[in-house]
Short mmCIF file of C-alpha atoms in Angstrom, two decimals:
data_model
loop_
_atom_site.label_atom_id
_atom_site.label_comp_id
_atom_site.label_asym_id
_atom_site.label_seq_id
_atom_site.Cartn_x
_atom_site.Cartn_y
_atom_site.Cartn_z
CA MET A 46 22.47 -28.91 12.58
CA SER A 47 23.60 -28.02 15.87
CA PHE A 48 26.34 -25.77 14.69
CA PHE A 49 24.46 -23.00 13.84
CA GLY A 50 21.70 -23.89 16.21
CA ASN A 51 18.09 -22.21 16.25
CA THR A 52 18.81 -18.63 16.27
CA ILE A 53 19.67 -17.88 12.66
CA SER A 54 16.63 -19.79 11.36
CA ASN A 55 14.48 -17.97 14.19
CA LEU A 56 15.92 -14.73 13.02
CA GLU A 57 15.24 -15.64 9.18
CA LYS A 58 11.79 -16.35 9.98
CA SER A 59 11.43 -13.15 11.77
CA LEU A 60 12.91 -11.30 8.80
CA ASP A 61 10.36 -13.26 6.21
CA TYR A 62 7.59 -11.95 8.50
CA ALA A 63 8.88 -8.13 8.89
CA SER A 64 9.53 -8.11 4.99
CA LEU A 65 5.80 -9.40 4.54
CA LYS A 66 4.33 -6.94 6.99
CA ASN A 67 6.24 -4.06 5.27
CA GLN A 68 4.76 -5.12 1.83
CA THR A 69 1.18 -4.97 3.69
CA ILE A 70 1.71 -1.84 5.24
CA SER A 71 2.85 -0.47 2.08
CA ASN A 72 -0.15 -1.45 0.41
CA ASN A 73 -2.28 -0.26 3.18
CA ILE A 74 -0.64 3.32 2.66
CA ALA A 75 -1.05 3.14 -0.88
CA ASN A 76 -4.84 2.59 -0.52
CA ALA A 77 -5.49 4.79 1.87
CA ASP A 78 -7.89 7.00 -0.45
CA THR A 79 -9.33 3.68 -1.95
CA PRO A 80 -12.94 3.56 -1.80
CA GLY A 81 -14.05 0.19 -0.21
CA TYR A 82 -10.67 -0.80 0.24
CA LYS A 83 -10.02 -2.82 4.04
CA ALA A 84 -6.67 -2.84 5.40
CA GLN A 85 -4.83 -6.03 5.82
CA GLN A 86 -2.84 -7.53 8.57
CA VAL A 87 -0.24 -10.15 8.75
CA ALA A 88 -1.84 -12.90 11.02
CA PHE A 89 0.88 -13.92 13.39
CA LYS A 90 0.38 -16.35 16.01
CA ASP A 91 4.05 -15.11 17.19
CA VAL A 92 6.58 -16.00 14.90
CA LEU A 93 8.76 -17.20 18.04
CA ASN A 94 6.08 -19.61 19.10
CA SER A 95 5.68 -21.27 15.33
CA GLU A 96 9.43 -21.56 15.68
CA MET A 97 9.08 -23.42 19.13
CA ASN A 98 7.15 -26.06 17.13
CA ASN A 99 10.26 -26.91 15.73
CA GLY A 100 11.40 -28.33 18.31
CA PHE A 101 7.84 -30.40 18.71
CA GLN A 102 8.84 -34.02 17.94
CA THR A 103 6.35 -36.68 17.12
CA LYS A 104 7.10 -40.22 17.95
CA ARG A 105 8.19 -41.92 14.99
CA THR A 106 8.65 -45.68 14.76
CA ASP A 107 10.17 -45.40 11.18
CA ALA A 108 12.70 -42.87 10.23
CA ARG A 109 10.69 -42.21 6.80
CA HIS A 110 7.50 -41.17 8.78
CA ILE A 111 6.76 -37.85 8.35
CA ASP A 112 7.59 -35.22 11.28
CA PHE A 113 4.82 -32.89 12.12
CA GLY A 114 6.90 -30.28 13.79
CA SER A 115 9.07 -29.54 10.38
CA ASP A 116 5.99 -29.23 8.48
CA THR A 117 4.06 -26.62 10.56
CA ALA A 118 7.54 -24.65 10.47
CA GLN A 119 7.21 -24.29 6.70
CA GLN A 120 3.67 -22.79 7.15
CA SER A 121 4.11 -18.90 6.28
CA PHE A 122 2.17 -16.02 7.68
CA ARG A 123 -1.36 -15.23 6.68
CA ILE A 124 -2.92 -12.19 5.58
CA VAL A 125 -6.10 -11.07 7.01
CA SER A 126 -8.58 -7.85 6.56
CA ASN A 127 -10.84 -6.67 9.21
CA THR A 128 -13.73 -5.79 7.23
CA ASN A 129 -16.07 -4.91 10.42
CA THR A 130 -15.00 -1.35 10.98
CA THR A 131 -14.86 1.53 8.48
CA TYR A 132 -13.13 5.02 9.30
CA ASN A 133 -14.22 6.80 6.37
CA HIS A 134 -17.69 7.36 4.50
CA ASN A 135 -16.53 5.63 1.62
CA GLY A 136 -16.05 2.32 3.15
CA ASN A 137 -12.17 2.50 3.80
CA ASN A 138 -10.75 1.39 7.01
CA VAL A 139 -7.16 2.42 6.83
CA ASP A 140 -6.07 4.28 10.09
CA ILE A 141 -3.02 6.14 8.33
CA ASP A 142 -1.52 6.91 12.15
CA LYS A 143 -1.61 3.25 12.99
CA GLU A 144 -0.08 2.44 9.72
CA MET A 145 2.66 4.91 9.92
CA THR A 146 3.71 4.04 13.42
CA GLU A 147 3.60 0.37 12.41
CA LEU A 148 5.90 1.06 9.48
CA ALA A 149 8.32 2.96 11.83
CA LYS A 150 8.28 0.01 14.31
CA ASN A 151 8.90 -2.70 11.46
CA GLN A 152 11.82 -0.82 10.35
CA ILE A 153 13.36 -0.79 13.55
CA TYR A 154 12.45 -4.38 14.39
CA TYR A 155 13.93 -5.69 11.00
CA GLN A 156 17.05 -3.75 11.65
CA GLY A 157 17.35 -5.11 14.94
CA LEU A 158 16.96 -8.41 13.28
CA VAL A 159 19.62 -7.79 10.86
CA ASP A 160 22.14 -6.65 13.52
CA ARG A 161 21.43 -9.51 15.78
CA LEU A 162 21.83 -11.91 12.70
CA ASN A 163 25.28 -9.99 12.05
CA GLY A 164 26.52 -10.53 15.64
CA LYS A 165 25.59 -14.16 15.27
CA PHE A 166 27.72 -14.28 12.30
CA SER A 167 30.56 -12.44 13.66
CA SER A 168 30.77 -14.38 16.86
CA LEU A 169 30.80 -17.58 14.78
CA GLN A 170 33.70 -16.13 13.00
CA THR A 171 35.26 -15.41 16.17
CA VAL A 172 35.25 -19.30 17.40
CA ILE A 173 36.27 -20.27 13.54
CA LYS A 174 39.29 -18.07 13.93
CA GLY A 175 39.84 -19.35 17.39
CA GLY A 176 39.57 -15.68 19.13
CA ARG A 177 42.20 -14.51 17.15
CA MET B 265 7.80 -13.05 -4.94
CA SER B 266 10.04 -10.20 -5.84
CA ILE B 267 12.14 -8.27 -3.56
CA PHE B 268 10.67 -4.93 -4.69
CA ASN B 269 7.39 -5.57 -4.47
CA ALA B 270 6.78 -2.93 -1.63
CA LEU B 271 8.35 -0.34 -3.42
CA ASN B 272 6.22 -0.93 -6.69
CA THR B 273 3.15 -0.79 -4.53
CA SER B 274 4.26 2.39 -3.04
CA ALA B 275 5.33 3.68 -6.72
CA SER B 276 1.66 2.81 -7.97
CA ALA B 277 0.30 5.09 -5.10
CA LEU B 278 2.42 7.68 -5.71
CA THR B 279 1.55 7.85 -9.53
CA ALA B 280 -2.03 7.63 -8.46
CA GLN B 281 -1.60 10.58 -6.00
CA ARG B 282 0.16 12.56 -8.83
CA LEU B 283 -2.62 12.19 -11.00
CA ARG B 284 -4.96 13.55 -8.56
CA MET B 285 -2.64 16.66 -8.09
CA ASP B 286 -2.82 17.22 -11.71
CA THR B 287 -6.42 16.49 -11.94
CA VAL B 288 -7.08 19.28 -9.08
CA SER B 289 -4.70 21.69 -10.99
CA SER B 290 -6.49 20.97 -14.12
CA ASN B 291 -10.05 21.75 -12.30
CA ILE B 292 -8.87 25.08 -10.66
CA ALA B 293 -7.14 26.31 -13.72
CA ASN B 294 -10.36 25.79 -15.79
CA ALA B 295 -12.65 27.12 -12.87
CA ASP B 296 -13.68 29.97 -15.14
CA THR B 297 -13.58 28.33 -18.48
CA THR B 298 -16.90 28.74 -20.31
CA ARG B 299 -15.82 27.30 -23.57
CA ALA B 300 -14.41 23.81 -22.72
CA THR B 301 -16.74 21.32 -25.05
CA MET B 302 -19.15 21.37 -27.81
CA ASN B 303 -22.43 19.80 -27.36
CA GLU B 304 -24.25 17.91 -30.32
CA ASN B 305 -26.12 21.16 -30.74
CA GLY B 306 -22.82 23.02 -31.87
CA GLU B 307 -22.84 25.29 -28.59
CA TYR B 308 -20.35 25.64 -26.18
CA GLU B 309 -20.46 23.93 -22.89
CA PRO B 310 -18.35 24.94 -19.82
CA TYR B 311 -15.81 22.98 -18.24
CA ARG B 312 -16.93 20.11 -16.12
CA ARG B 313 -15.21 19.02 -12.95
CA LYS B 314 -12.88 15.74 -13.38
CA LEU B 315 -13.10 13.46 -10.66
CA VAL B 316 -10.42 10.64 -10.06
CA SER B 317 -12.02 7.05 -8.76
CA LEU B 318 -9.03 4.76 -7.25
CA GLU B 319 -9.27 0.93 -7.07
CA ALA B 320 -6.93 -1.30 -5.39
CA LYS B 321 -4.97 -3.07 -7.78
CA THR B 322 -6.04 -6.80 -7.56
CA PRO B 323 -3.41 -9.65 -6.90
CA ASP B 324 -2.07 -11.27 -9.85
CA PHE B 325 -2.36 -14.87 -11.34
CA GLN B 326 0.89 -15.89 -9.18
CA SER B 327 -0.57 -14.67 -5.83
CA PHE B 328 -3.90 -16.40 -6.79
CA LEU B 329 -1.91 -19.93 -7.58
CA GLN B 330 0.10 -19.42 -4.50
CA LYS B 331 -3.03 -18.87 -2.47
CA ALA B 332 -4.87 -21.83 -4.01
CA SER B 333 -1.72 -24.34 -3.43
CA GLY B 334 -1.96 -23.34 0.20
CA LYS B 335 1.82 -21.80 0.24
CA SER B 336 1.57 -18.02 1.06
CA SER B 337 -0.71 -15.44 0.95
CA SER B 338 0.42 -12.04 -0.52
CA PRO B 339 -0.71 -8.62 0.06
CA GLY B 340 -2.06 -6.41 -2.82
CA GLN B 341 -0.23 -5.06 -5.50
CA GLY B 342 -0.71 -1.31 -4.82
CA VAL B 343 -3.59 0.79 -6.27
CA ARG B 344 -4.71 2.21 -9.61
CA VAL B 345 -6.62 4.95 -11.31
CA SER B 346 -10.12 3.25 -12.29
CA GLU B 347 -11.20 6.08 -14.22
CA ILE B 348 -11.60 9.82 -14.40
CA SER B 349 -14.99 10.77 -14.52
CA GLU B 350 -16.88 14.09 -14.81
CA ASP B 351 -18.70 15.50 -12.30
CA GLN B 352 -22.27 15.76 -13.06
CA GLU B 353 -23.31 18.58 -10.96
CA PRO B 354 -25.40 21.49 -12.79
CA PHE B 355 -23.29 24.37 -13.73
CA LYS B 356 -23.07 27.50 -11.69
CA LEU B 357 -25.50 30.34 -13.10
CA VAL B 358 -24.23 33.80 -12.99
CA TYR B 359 -25.84 36.90 -14.10
CA ASN B 360 -23.62 38.58 -16.50
CA PRO B 361 -25.35 40.24 -19.54
CA ASN B 362 -21.84 41.29 -21.14
CA HIS B 363 -20.66 38.18 -21.12
CA PRO B 364 -20.12 36.78 -24.74
CA ASP B 365 -21.60 33.39 -23.43
CA ALA B 366 -24.45 34.83 -21.89
CA ASP B 367 -27.89 33.55 -22.87
CA GLN B 368 -31.06 35.42 -23.72
CA ASN B 369 -32.03 36.17 -19.92
CA GLY B 370 -28.23 37.45 -19.34
CA TYR B 371 -27.00 34.44 -17.47
CA VAL B 372 -23.71 32.56 -18.07
CA GLN B 373 -23.08 29.29 -16.99
CA LEU B 374 -19.86 28.64 -15.24
CA PRO B 375 -17.93 25.58 -14.62
CA ASN B 376 -19.05 23.46 -11.48
CA VAL B 377 -15.98 23.80 -9.97
CA ASP B 378 -15.75 24.81 -6.26
CA PRO B 379 -12.06 25.84 -5.51
CA LEU B 380 -12.40 25.10 -2.00
CA GLU B 381 -13.37 21.19 -2.57
CA GLU B 382 -10.41 21.59 -4.99
CA MET B 383 -7.87 22.77 -2.03
CA VAL B 384 -9.44 20.28 0.14
CA ASP B 385 -8.71 17.45 -2.53
CA LEU B 386 -5.32 18.90 -3.13
CA MET B 387 -4.52 18.66 0.52
CA SER B 388 -5.54 15.14 0.86
CA ALA B 389 -3.54 14.05 -2.20
CA THR B 390 -0.42 15.83 -0.93
CA ARG B 391 -0.51 14.16 2.54
CA SER B 392 -1.31 11.01 0.82
CA TYR B 393 1.72 11.31 -1.39
CA GLU B 394 4.07 12.31 1.41
CA ALA B 395 2.95 9.16 3.19
CA ASN B 396 3.92 7.02 0.63
CA VAL B 397 7.57 8.79 0.12
CA THR B 398 7.85 7.74 3.81
CA SER B 399 7.01 4.14 3.04
CA VAL B 400 9.30 4.34 -0.02
CA ASN B 401 12.09 5.32 2.13
CA ALA B 402 11.24 2.96 4.88
CA THR B 403 11.27 -0.09 2.44
CA LYS B 404 14.61 1.52 0.78
CA SER B 405 16.31 1.42 4.20
CA MET B 406 15.28 -1.99 5.16
CA LEU B 407 16.53 -3.42 1.61
CA LEU B 408 19.76 -1.79 2.05
CA LYS B 409 20.15 -3.30 5.74
CA ALA B 410 19.16 -6.56 4.28
CA LEU B 411 22.41 -6.26 1.86
CA GLU B 412 24.51 -5.99 5.02
CA ILE B 413 23.44 -9.55 6.44
CA GLY B 414 27.07 -11.41 6.57
CA LYS B 415 29.15 -8.26 5.89
#
């Protein structure tokens, strides 16, 4: 629906991503002392890129044909772990400095997204109220 | 997927690190305990140093199901203590003929606890605990921020 535009669904996807990323970072920090644990990361071929796929239209000769674009948008983020490195003699590769930085970054990113979302809603409200 | 997943993950780590600190306390407290357990010959044995082993909590059934159906992958569920084992290193032998637990040659077996090692372990556990507290606070502020959506 064009009333809300793409912004809100973009922000929604980004919030999903930030939330999953926070869970992953928390899990990495929790396992900072676990022997053999490998740090996980949220694979993210750019949330915006995948959102741009939303606009990817396939030529449909019938309205009942499945639309590719909307299908790929449903795909969620993958979690991968890097098993090649080892920072610790017990096989663990959690870089605690990196994780703490990512945690702070992600927190600010999330708050920014929520602020943007609220800004979007309040401008819609302004429009609905006719600027009054 | 519960919204409190990240908090539960951090909470499990706080519990595990707290247990590590408790174990270190126990080890230091018993650094000179010569009569901790009784062996099968009816003789007292010194205290053996306790070691905490951690393991990653394996994902639950729900996350495997989600993965199999290709819906989404979820991160792990935190950490748990797999076992508290006893360090099998030999006891320290100290010459002290006046000690009631000394053998015929005047040697006393003391626990295999090295206070230095324990202090290093304690620092490691404390730092990890602090990192997890930071993680809890970050998650908390994110969840509170999410409640502001649409206000």
